Amino acid sequence: MNSPSYGATPTKLTQAEQDLLQSDRPGYGTRSRLEVAFNLVNATVGAGIIGLPFAIQNAGFYSGIVLSIIVAFLSQLGLHMLVVSGQRTGIYKFAGLVEHVMGRFGYNFLNIMIVVQAGGACVSYYILIGDTIPVLFGLYLPDYPLLADRRFVILLIGVTCVFPLLLSRSIGALARWSIVSVLCLPLIILTLLVRAPVYAPQHHAPLTLAGGDIFGALGIMAFAFACSQVAFNNYLSQADQTERGWAISTTLATVMSWITSMAFAIVGYLSFGTAVQPNLFLNFPADDMVVNVGRFALGFSMILTIPMGFYPTREAVQKMLGFETEDRQPTQVQHYLVTGVLFGLITTLGVLVQSLGKVYALIGGFAATTLAYILPATAYLVTRHYPQLASLEGTIAAKTPLLHGPSPSPSSSTLEIPIKLTWLDIAAGLLIVWGFMVMVFATAGVFTHP
């Protein structure tokens, strides 16, 4: 098999070889910008969306809306800085990039944060499945009481529906499932728009400027809008891997995520006000038929969203175990072994843990701020003195397919550019300060607020 030329994928590659190469290096992407945008939306709009009405209540109505715009923009900025740093160094793995700029400590720290963030997100998705699907089974299938058991349903759905989606190496294989998942979101919001006003007169929803726990709200929002752990996975799966193409994908994803998330948040808060719960659907009675359509759509969407958190979690674990390095990928046995064990652990936690509130704030305040703000901005600043890659073509041409040997470090096709301070350098510095500030106050709030 010959090495590929730029702009063309070798026709002799098998699906397994294509999957392997696409997960490792540029030049093998097959997904459109819109497909990648939907993948990013699916990775972003997960369990965190259910907690956003609660975040609005904590931050205050007007402050919550403004802060959500800021958080969404900064999250997109972090995605941009991460990929630019990868282009500068020729490293397209989050962990490898952080190790390159921060040493082994940064490498291990990042992998731990990814496991906490992405793995914790998977647990929260299971919690939402347990809060929705068993309720519906118990109401509409009363002759089968086992289907109303939360633990049994989570295990059944995990084994039969979730596990098959976790077997591929590349996240690009889930693009079409992501579209299905994202298309469930309008149905979820529609059920709220139809039924929430019925309950609104029973609750007081003050339109305050500021609330009593702004930093706690920022932690929840950081969790809701963060998806940097899948940035490189999605970038490598995209056919148009130019900076402009990636910017279009991330902009589309950010706009769609913000509109969807905040529509849900505003309607939820205005309906239940100060009584709103971290899981909004718990505010509705179990026998509301219209809301139950939304419950089903939410549960179904969460089933398809779990892989978005599982893939980066698995990658981080494989790196910590030494199965995945810069010059090798896990064997088939290692891949399936880690997949099976990790699936069992996450599913078990999803069965045992039932409260969402603390999960949101802790994951968002501690892990999401690190992954979305601090590490991308640090990598961007550290690599600003690196020679800029002259073009994406140079990057891809310098690569030898993983199937035939290790990837050389990028040295060819580079162009020295004088270092000068840009607005992105300043923004990166501010992003680090912002990230640490939110991390400290939001994490502290988890243990100080009831």
CSV table of C-alpha atoms in Angstrom, one decimal:
chain,number,residue,atom,x,y,z
A,1,MET,CA,0.0,0.0,0.0
A,2,ASN,CA,1.4,3.3,-1.0
A,3,SER,CA,1.6,6.4,1.2
A,4,PRO,CA,-1.3,8.8,0.5
A,5,SER,CA,-0.9,12.0,-1.4
A,6,TYR,CA,-2.4,15.2,-0.1
A,7,GLY,CA,-6.1,15.7,-0.9
A,8,ALA,CA,-6.8,12.0,-1.6
A,9,THR,CA,-7.5,9.1,0.7
A,10,PRO,CA,-6.0,5.8,-0.6
A,11,THR,CA,-8.7,3.6,-2.1
A,12,LYS,CA,-7.0,0.5,-0.8
A,13,LEU,CA,-7.5,1.4,2.9
A,14,THR,CA,-9.9,-0.9,4.7
A,15,GLN,CA,-12.5,0.6,7.0
A,16,ALA,CA,-10.5,-0.5,10.0
A,17,GLU,CA,-7.3,1.2,8.6
A,18,GLN,CA,-9.2,4.3,7.7
A,19,ASP,CA,-10.7,4.4,11.2
A,20,LEU,CA,-7.2,4.0,12.8
A,21,LEU,CA,-5.5,6.7,10.7
A,22,GLN,CA,-8.4,9.1,11.1
A,23,SER,CA,-8.1,8.9,14.9
A,24,ASP,CA,-4.4,9.7,14.8
A,25,ARG,CA,-3.4,12.3,12.2
A,26,PRO,CA,-4.7,14.9,9.7
A,27,GLY,CA,-5.4,14.1,6.0
A,28,TYR,CA,-7.8,11.2,6.5
A,29,GLY,CA,-11.0,13.1,7.6
A,30,THR,CA,-14.2,12.2,5.8
A,31,ARG,CA,-16.9,14.3,7.5
A,32,SER,CA,-18.4,17.5,6.4
A,33,ARG,CA,-18.2,20.7,8.4
A,34,LEU,CA,-21.9,20.4,9.2
A,35,GLU,CA,-21.5,16.8,10.4
A,36,VAL,CA,-18.6,17.8,12.6
A,37,ALA,CA,-20.6,20.7,14.0
A,38,PHE,CA,-23.4,18.3,14.9
A,39,ASN,CA,-20.9,16.0,16.6
A,40,LEU,CA,-19.6,19.0,18.6
A,41,VAL,CA,-23.2,20.0,19.5
A,42,ASN,CA,-23.9,16.4,20.6
A,43,ALA,CA,-20.8,16.4,22.8
A,44,THR,CA,-21.8,19.8,24.2
A,45,VAL,CA,-25.5,19.6,24.7
A,46,GLY,CA,-25.7,16.6,27.1
A,47,ALA,CA,-26.7,16.3,30.7
A,48,GLY,CA,-25.5,19.8,31.4
A,49,ILE,CA,-28.5,21.3,29.6
A,50,ILE,CA,-30.9,20.0,32.2
A,51,GLY,CA,-29.0,21.9,34.9
A,52,LEU,CA,-29.0,25.3,33.1
A,53,PRO,CA,-32.4,26.5,34.5
A,54,PHE,CA,-30.9,25.8,37.9
A,55,ALA,CA,-27.8,27.8,36.9
A,56,ILE,CA,-30.0,30.8,35.8
A,57,GLN,CA,-31.7,30.7,39.2
A,58,ASN,CA,-28.3,30.7,41.0
A,59,ALA,CA,-26.8,33.5,38.8
A,60,GLY,CA,-29.9,35.7,38.4
A,61,PHE,CA,-31.9,35.9,35.3
A,62,TYR,CA,-30.1,38.7,33.4
A,63,SER,CA,-26.6,37.9,34.7
A,64,GLY,CA,-27.2,34.3,33.8
A,65,ILE,CA,-28.0,35.1,30.1
A,66,VAL,CA,-24.9,37.4,29.8
A,67,LEU,CA,-22.7,34.9,31.5
A,68,SER,CA,-23.9,32.1,29.2
A,69,ILE,CA,-22.8,34.1,26.2
A,70,ILE,CA,-19.4,34.7,27.7
A,71,VAL,CA,-18.9,31.1,28.6
A,72,ALA,CA,-20.0,29.8,25.2
A,73,PHE,CA,-17.6,32.3,23.4
A,74,LEU,CA,-14.7,31.4,25.7
A,75,SER,CA,-15.3,27.7,25.2
A,76,GLN,CA,-15.2,28.2,21.4
A,77,LEU,CA,-12.0,30.3,21.8
A,78,GLY,CA,-10.5,27.4,23.7
A,79,LEU,CA,-11.3,25.0,20.9
A,80,HIS,CA,-9.6,27.3,18.4
A,81,MET,CA,-6.5,27.7,20.5
A,82,LEU,CA,-6.2,24.0,21.0
A,83,VAL,CA,-6.2,23.1,17.3
A,84,VAL,CA,-3.8,26.0,16.5
A,85,SER,CA,-1.4,24.7,19.1
A,86,GLY,CA,-1.7,21.3,17.5
A,87,GLN,CA,-0.9,22.7,14.1
A,88,ARG,CA,2.1,24.5,15.5
A,89,THR,CA,3.6,21.4,17.0
A,90,GLY,CA,2.2,18.7,14.7
A,91,ILE,CA,0.7,16.9,17.7
A,92,TYR,CA,-3.0,16.1,17.3
A,93,LYS,CA,-3.7,14.5,20.7
A,94,PHE,CA,-4.7,16.6,23.7
A,95,ALA,CA,-2.6,14.6,26.1
A,96,GLY,CA,0.4,14.5,23.8
A,97,LEU,CA,0.2,18.3,23.3
A,98,VAL,CA,0.0,19.0,27.0
A,99,GLU,CA,3.0,16.7,27.7
A,100,HIS,CA,4.9,18.5,25.0
A,101,VAL,CA,4.4,22.0,26.5
A,102,MET,CA,4.1,21.1,30.3
A,103,GLY,CA,6.0,17.8,30.7
A,104,ARG,CA,5.0,14.5,32.1
A,105,PHE,CA,3.2,16.1,35.0
A,106,GLY,CA,0.9,18.0,32.6
A,107,TYR,CA,0.3,14.9,30.7
A,108,ASN,CA,-0.9,12.9,33.7
A,109,PHE,CA,-2.8,15.8,35.1
A,110,LEU,CA,-4.7,16.3,31.8
A,111,ASN,CA,-5.6,12.6,31.5
A,112,ILE,CA,-7.0,12.7,35.0
A,113,MET,CA,-9.0,15.8,34.2
A,114,ILE,CA,-10.4,14.2,31.1
A,115,VAL,CA,-11.4,11.1,33.0
A,116,VAL,CA,-13.2,13.3,35.6
A,117,GLN,CA,-14.8,15.5,33.0
A,118,ALA,CA,-15.8,13.1,30.3
A,119,GLY,CA,-16.3,10.1,32.5
A,120,GLY,CA,-18.3,12.1,34.9
A,121,ALA,CA,-20.4,13.4,32.1
A,122,CYS,CA,-21.2,9.8,31.1
A,123,VAL,CA,-22.3,9.0,34.6
A,124,SER,CA,-24.6,12.0,34.5
A,125,TYR,CA,-26.1,10.8,31.2
A,126,TYR,CA,-26.8,7.5,32.9
A,127,ILE,CA,-28.4,9.3,35.8
A,128,LEU,CA,-30.7,11.1,33.4
A,129,ILE,CA,-31.6,7.9,31.7
A,130,GLY,CA,-32.5,6.5,35.1
A,131,ASP,CA,-34.6,9.5,35.8
A,132,THR,CA,-36.6,9.3,32.6
A,133,ILE,CA,-37.0,5.8,31.0
A,134,PRO,CA,-38.0,3.8,34.1
A,135,VAL,CA,-40.7,6.4,34.9
A,136,LEU,CA,-42.2,5.9,31.4
A,137,PHE,CA,-42.0,2.1,31.6
A,138,GLY,CA,-43.6,2.1,35.0
A,139,LEU,CA,-46.4,4.3,33.8
A,140,TYR,CA,-47.2,2.8,30.5
A,141,LEU,CA,-46.1,-0.9,31.0
A,142,PRO,CA,-47.4,-1.6,34.5
A,143,ASP,CA,-47.6,-5.3,33.9
A,144,TYR,CA,-43.8,-5.5,33.7
A,145,PRO,CA,-42.6,-4.1,37.1
A,146,LEU,CA,-38.9,-5.0,36.3
A,147,LEU,CA,-38.9,-2.3,33.6
A,148,ALA,CA,-39.7,0.3,36.2
A,149,ASP,CA,-36.6,-0.6,38.2
A,150,ARG,CA,-34.0,2.1,37.6
A,151,ARG,CA,-31.0,-0.2,38.0
A,152,PHE,CA,-32.2,-2.9,35.7
A,153,VAL,CA,-33.2,-0.4,33.0
A,154,ILE,CA,-29.8,1.3,33.1
A,155,LEU,CA,-28.0,-2.0,32.8
A,156,LEU,CA,-30.3,-3.2,30.0
A,157,ILE,CA,-29.9,0.0,28.0
A,158,GLY,CA,-26.2,0.1,28.6
A,159,VAL,CA,-25.5,-3.4,27.4
A,160,THR,CA,-27.9,-3.4,24.4
A,161,CYS,CA,-27.8,0.2,23.2
A,162,VAL,CA,-24.8,2.0,24.4
A,163,PHE,CA,-22.0,-0.6,24.3
A,164,PRO,CA,-22.3,-1.3,20.5
A,165,LEU,CA,-21.7,2.4,19.9
A,166,LEU,CA,-18.4,2.3,21.9
A,167,LEU,CA,-16.6,-0.3,19.8
A,168,SER,CA,-15.2,2.0,17.0
A,169,ARG,CA,-11.9,3.7,17.4
A,170,SER,CA,-12.8,7.0,15.7
A,171,ILE,CA,-15.5,9.3,16.9
A,172,GLY,CA,-16.3,10.2,13.3
A,173,ALA,CA,-18.3,6.9,13.0
A,174,LEU,CA,-20.9,8.5,15.3
A,175,ALA,CA,-21.6,11.5,13.2
A,176,ARG,CA,-25.0,10.3,11.9
A,177,TRP,CA,-26.1,9.1,15.3
A,178,SER,CA,-25.1,12.6,16.6
A,179,ILE,CA,-27.5,14.2,14.1
A,180,VAL,CA,-30.3,11.9,15.4
A,181,SER,CA,-29.5,12.9,18.9
A,182,VAL,CA,-29.4,16.6,18.3
A,183,LEU,CA,-32.7,16.4,16.4
A,184,CYS,CA,-34.3,15.1,19.6
A,185,LEU,CA,-33.5,18.4,21.3
A,186,PRO,CA,-36.2,20.5,19.6
A,187,LEU,CA,-38.7,17.9,20.6
A,188,ILE,CA,-37.5,18.2,24.2
A,189,ILE,CA,-37.8,21.9,24.2
A,190,LEU,CA,-41.1,21.9,22.4
A,191,THR,CA,-42.7,19.7,25.2
A,192,LEU,CA,-41.4,22.3,27.7
A,193,LEU,CA,-42.8,25.2,25.7
A,194,VAL,CA,-46.2,23.5,25.5
A,195,ARG,CA,-46.5,22.4,29.1
A,196,ALA,CA,-44.3,24.6,31.2
A,197,PRO,CA,-46.7,27.6,31.1
A,198,VAL,CA,-49.4,25.5,32.7
A,199,TYR,CA,-47.2,25.2,35.8
A,200,ALA,CA,-45.8,28.7,35.7
A,201,PRO,CA,-48.6,30.4,37.7
A,202,GLN,CA,-47.8,28.0,40.6
A,203,HIS,CA,-44.3,29.4,40.9
A,204,HIS,CA,-42.5,32.7,41.3
A,205,ALA,CA,-39.7,33.5,38.8
A,206,PRO,CA,-38.1,36.9,39.7
A,207,LEU,CA,-36.2,38.5,36.9
A,208,THR,CA,-33.3,39.5,39.0
A,209,LEU,CA,-30.1,41.1,37.9
A,210,ALA,CA,-27.8,38.9,40.0
A,211,GLY,CA,-28.4,35.8,42.1
A,212,GLY,CA,-26.8,34.3,45.2
A,213,ASP,CA,-24.3,31.9,43.7
A,214,ILE,CA,-22.8,33.3,40.5
A,215,PHE,CA,-19.7,31.1,40.6
A,216,GLY,CA,-21.7,28.0,41.2
A,217,ALA,CA,-23.7,28.9,38.1
A,218,LEU,CA,-20.5,29.4,36.1
A,219,GLY,CA,-19.4,26.0,37.1
A,220,ILE,CA,-22.6,24.5,35.7
A,221,MET,CA,-22.3,26.5,32.6
A,222,ALA,CA,-18.7,25.5,32.1
A,223,PHE,CA,-19.8,21.9,32.3
A,224,ALA,CA,-22.7,22.5,29.9
A,225,PHE,CA,-20.6,24.2,27.2
A,226,ALA,CA,-17.3,22.4,27.4
A,227,CYS,CA,-16.3,19.9,24.7
A,228,SER,CA,-12.5,20.5,24.4
A,229,GLN,CA,-11.8,16.9,25.2
A,230,VAL,CA,-13.2,15.9,21.8
A,231,ALA,CA,-11.7,18.8,19.8
A,232,PHE,CA,-8.9,16.9,18.1
A,233,ASN,CA,-11.1,13.8,17.5
A,234,ASN,CA,-13.6,15.9,15.6
A,235,TYR,CA,-10.9,18.0,13.9
A,236,LEU,CA,-9.2,14.9,12.5
A,237,SER,CA,-12.5,13.5,11.3
A,238,GLN,CA,-13.3,16.6,9.3
A,239,ALA,CA,-12.5,16.6,5.6
A,240,ASP,CA,-11.8,20.3,5.5
A,241,GLN,CA,-9.0,20.7,8.0
A,242,THR,CA,-8.0,24.2,7.2
A,243,GLU,CA,-8.2,26.8,10.0
A,244,ARG,CA,-11.2,28.4,8.3
A,245,GLY,CA,-13.0,25.1,8.0
A,246,TRP,CA,-12.5,24.4,11.7
A,247,ALA,CA,-13.6,27.9,12.6
A,248,ILE,CA,-16.8,27.4,10.6
A,249,SER,CA,-17.5,24.1,12.3
A,250,THR,CA,-16.9,25.4,15.8
A,251,THR,CA,-18.9,28.6,15.2
A,252,LEU,CA,-21.9,26.6,13.9
A,253,ALA,CA,-21.6,24.3,16.9
A,254,THR,CA,-21.4,27.1,19.4
A,255,VAL,CA,-24.4,29.0,18.0
A,256,MET,CA,-26.5,25.9,17.8
A,257,SER,CA,-25.5,24.8,21.3
A,258,TRP,CA,-26.1,28.2,22.9
A,259,ILE,CA,-29.6,28.6,21.3
A,260,THR,CA,-30.7,25.2,22.2
A,261,SER,CA,-29.3,25.3,25.7
A,262,MET,CA,-30.5,28.8,26.7
A,263,ALA,CA,-34.0,28.3,25.2
A,264,PHE,CA,-34.2,25.3,27.5
A,265,ALA,CA,-32.8,27.3,30.4
A,266,ILE,CA,-35.0,30.3,30.1
A,267,VAL,CA,-38.2,28.4,29.6
A,268,GLY,CA,-37.4,26.1,32.6
A,269,TYR,CA,-36.5,29.0,34.9
A,270,LEU,CA,-39.6,31.1,34.0
A,271,SER,CA,-41.8,28.1,34.6
A,272,PHE,CA,-40.5,27.0,38.0
A,273,GLY,CA,-38.6,30.0,39.3
A,274,THR,CA,-37.0,29.5,42.7
A,275,ALA,CA,-38.4,26.0,42.9
A,276,VAL,CA,-36.4,24.7,39.9
A,277,GLN,CA,-34.4,21.5,40.4
A,278,PRO,CA,-31.1,20.5,39.0
A,279,ASN,CA,-32.9,17.9,36.8
A,280,LEU,CA,-35.7,20.1,35.4
A,281,PHE,CA,-38.0,17.1,34.5
A,282,LEU,CA,-38.3,16.3,38.2
A,283,ASN,CA,-40.4,19.5,38.5
A,284,PHE,CA,-43.1,17.9,36.3
A,285,PRO,CA,-45.6,15.3,37.5
A,286,ALA,CA,-44.9,11.7,36.2
A,287,ASP,CA,-48.3,11.4,34.5
A,288,ASP,CA,-48.0,14.5,32.3
A,289,MET,CA,-48.3,12.8,28.9
A,290,VAL,CA,-46.9,15.6,26.8
A,291,VAL,CA,-43.9,16.0,29.1
A,292,ASN,CA,-43.4,12.3,28.9
A,293,VAL,CA,-42.7,12.6,25.2
A,294,GLY,CA,-39.9,15.0,26.1
A,295,ARG,CA,-38.7,12.6,28.8
A,296,PHE,CA,-38.5,9.8,26.2
A,297,ALA,CA,-36.7,12.1,23.8
A,298,LEU,CA,-34.2,13.1,26.5
A,299,GLY,CA,-33.5,9.6,27.5
A,300,PHE,CA,-33.0,8.5,23.9
A,301,SER,CA,-30.7,11.5,23.3
A,302,MET,CA,-28.7,10.6,26.3
A,303,ILE,CA,-28.2,7.1,25.0
A,304,LEU,CA,-26.6,8.5,21.9
A,305,THR,CA,-24.6,11.1,23.8
A,306,ILE,CA,-22.8,8.7,26.2
A,307,PRO,CA,-20.3,7.8,23.5
A,308,MET,CA,-19.3,11.4,23.1
A,309,GLY,CA,-18.0,11.3,26.7
A,310,PHE,CA,-16.8,7.8,26.6
A,311,TYR,CA,-14.4,8.1,23.6
A,312,PRO,CA,-12.1,10.8,25.2
A,313,THR,CA,-12.3,8.9,28.6
A,314,ARG,CA,-11.1,5.7,26.9
A,315,GLU,CA,-8.3,7.6,25.1
A,316,ALA,CA,-7.1,9.1,28.4
A,317,VAL,CA,-7.1,5.7,30.2
A,318,GLN,CA,-5.2,4.1,27.3
A,319,LYS,CA,-2.6,6.8,27.5
A,320,MET,CA,-2.1,6.4,31.2
A,321,LEU,CA,-1.8,2.6,30.8
A,322,GLY,CA,0.9,3.1,28.0
A,323,PHE,CA,-1.3,1.5,25.4
A,324,GLU,CA,-1.4,4.6,23.2
A,325,THR,CA,1.7,6.8,22.6
A,326,GLU,CA,2.9,9.2,19.9
A,327,ASP,CA,4.1,6.3,17.7
A,328,ARG,CA,1.6,3.5,18.3
A,329,GLN,CA,-2.0,2.8,18.7
A,330,PRO,CA,-3.6,0.2,21.0
A,331,THR,CA,-3.9,-3.3,19.6
A,332,GLN,CA,-7.3,-4.7,19.0
A,333,VAL,CA,-7.1,-6.7,22.3
A,334,GLN,CA,-6.1,-3.7,24.3
A,335,HIS,CA,-8.8,-1.5,22.6
A,336,TYR,CA,-11.6,-4.0,23.4
A,337,LEU,CA,-10.2,-4.7,26.9
A,338,VAL,CA,-10.2,-1.1,27.9
A,339,THR,CA,-13.5,-0.5,26.3
A,340,GLY,CA,-15.2,-3.3,28.2
A,341,VAL,CA,-13.7,-2.5,31.6
A,342,LEU,CA,-14.3,1.2,31.4
A,343,PHE,CA,-17.9,0.6,30.2
A,344,GLY,CA,-18.5,-1.6,33.2
A,345,LEU,CA,-17.1,1.0,35.7
A,346,ILE,CA,-19.0,3.9,34.2
A,347,THR,CA,-22.2,2.0,34.0
A,348,THR,CA,-21.9,0.8,37.6
A,349,LEU,CA,-21.4,4.4,38.8
A,350,GLY,CA,-24.4,5.4,36.7
A,351,VAL,CA,-26.5,2.8,38.5
A,352,LEU,CA,-25.3,3.8,42.0
A,353,VAL,CA,-25.2,7.6,41.8
A,354,GLN,CA,-28.5,9.4,41.6
A,355,SER,CA,-28.0,13.1,42.4
A,356,LEU,CA,-27.1,15.6,39.6
A,357,GLY,CA,-26.6,18.9,41.4
A,358,LYS,CA,-23.2,18.2,43.0
A,359,VAL,CA,-22.1,16.3,39.9
A,360,TYR,CA,-22.7,19.4,37.7
A,361,ALA,CA,-21.0,21.9,39.9
A,362,LEU,CA,-18.0,19.7,40.8
A,363,ILE,CA,-17.2,18.5,37.2
A,364,GLY,CA,-17.8,22.0,35.8
A,365,GLY,CA,-15.9,23.9,38.4
A,366,PHE,CA,-12.9,21.6,38.7
A,367,ALA,CA,-12.5,19.7,35.5
A,368,ALA,CA,-14.3,21.6,32.8
A,369,THR,CA,-12.6,24.9,33.5
A,370,THR,CA,-9.2,23.2,33.3
A,371,LEU,CA,-10.0,21.5,30.0
A,372,ALA,CA,-11.9,24.3,28.3
A,373,TYR,CA,-9.9,27.3,29.4
A,374,ILE,CA,-6.7,26.8,31.3
A,375,LEU,CA,-4.9,24.1,29.3
A,376,PRO,CA,-5.8,25.3,25.8
A,377,ALA,CA,-4.7,28.8,26.6
A,378,THR,CA,-1.5,27.6,28.3
A,379,ALA,CA,-0.7,25.5,25.2
A,380,TYR,CA,-1.4,28.4,22.9
A,381,LEU,CA,0.9,30.8,24.8
A,382,VAL,CA,3.8,28.3,25.2
A,383,THR,CA,3.7,27.4,21.5
A,384,ARG,CA,3.5,31.0,20.2
A,385,HIS,CA,7.3,31.0,19.6
A,386,TYR,CA,7.1,27.8,17.5
A,387,PRO,CA,7.5,28.2,13.7
A,388,GLN,CA,4.1,28.4,12.1
A,389,LEU,CA,3.3,25.6,9.7
A,390,ALA,CA,3.3,27.1,6.3
A,391,SER,CA,0.2,25.2,5.3
A,392,LEU,CA,-1.9,22.2,6.1
A,393,GLU,CA,-0.5,20.5,3.1
A,394,GLY,CA,3.0,20.6,4.6
A,395,THR,CA,1.6,19.0,7.8
A,396,ILE,CA,0.0,16.2,6.0
A,397,ALA,CA,2.8,15.6,3.5
A,398,ALA,CA,5.3,15.3,6.4
A,399,LYS,CA,3.3,12.4,7.9
A,400,THR,CA,3.9,8.8,7.2
A,401,PRO,CA,0.8,6.6,7.7
A,402,LEU,CA,0.7,5.0,11.1
A,403,LEU,CA,0.2,1.6,9.5
A,404,HIS,CA,3.8,1.8,8.2
A,405,GLY,CA,5.6,3.4,11.0
A,406,PRO,CA,5.8,6.2,13.6
A,407,SER,CA,5.0,9.8,12.8
A,408,PRO,CA,8.0,12.0,12.5
A,409,SER,CA,8.0,15.3,14.4
A,410,PRO,CA,7.1,18.2,12.1
A,411,SER,CA,10.1,20.0,10.8
A,412,SER,CA,9.6,20.4,7.1
A,413,SER,CA,7.3,22.9,5.4
A,414,THR,CA,7.7,25.5,8.2
A,415,LEU,CA,8.0,29.2,7.9
A,416,GLU,CA,9.6,31.4,10.6
A,417,ILE,CA,7.3,34.2,11.6
A,418,PRO,CA,8.5,37.1,13.9
A,419,ILE,CA,6.9,36.9,17.3
A,420,LYS,CA,4.6,39.8,18.1
A,421,LEU,CA,1.9,40.1,20.7
A,422,THR,CA,-1.6,39.6,19.2
A,423,TRP,CA,-5.1,39.9,20.6
A,424,LEU,CA,-5.2,36.1,20.8
A,425,ASP,CA,-2.1,36.1,23.1
A,426,ILE,CA,-3.8,38.6,25.4
A,427,ALA,CA,-7.1,36.6,25.3
A,428,ALA,CA,-5.2,33.4,26.2
A,429,GLY,CA,-3.7,35.1,29.3
A,430,LEU,CA,-7.1,36.4,30.3
A,431,LEU,CA,-8.6,32.9,29.7
A,432,ILE,CA,-6.1,31.4,32.2
A,433,VAL,CA,-7.0,33.9,34.8
A,434,TRP,CA,-10.8,33.4,34.2
A,435,GLY,CA,-10.4,29.6,34.4
A,436,PHE,CA,-8.6,29.7,37.7
A,437,MET,CA,-11.0,32.1,39.2
A,438,VAL,CA,-14.1,30.1,38.2
A,439,MET,CA,-12.3,26.8,39.3
A,440,VAL,CA,-11.5,28.1,42.8
A,441,PHE,CA,-14.9,29.7,43.6
A,442,ALA,CA,-17.1,27.2,41.9
A,443,THR,CA,-15.3,24.2,43.5
A,444,ALA,CA,-15.4,25.8,46.9
A,445,GLY,CA,-19.1,26.5,46.5
A,446,VAL,CA,-19.8,22.7,46.1
A,447,PHE,CA,-18.7,22.1,49.7
A,448,THR,CA,-20.0,25.3,51.2
A,449,HIS,CA,-23.5,25.6,49.7
A,450,PRO,CA,-26.2,23.2,50.9
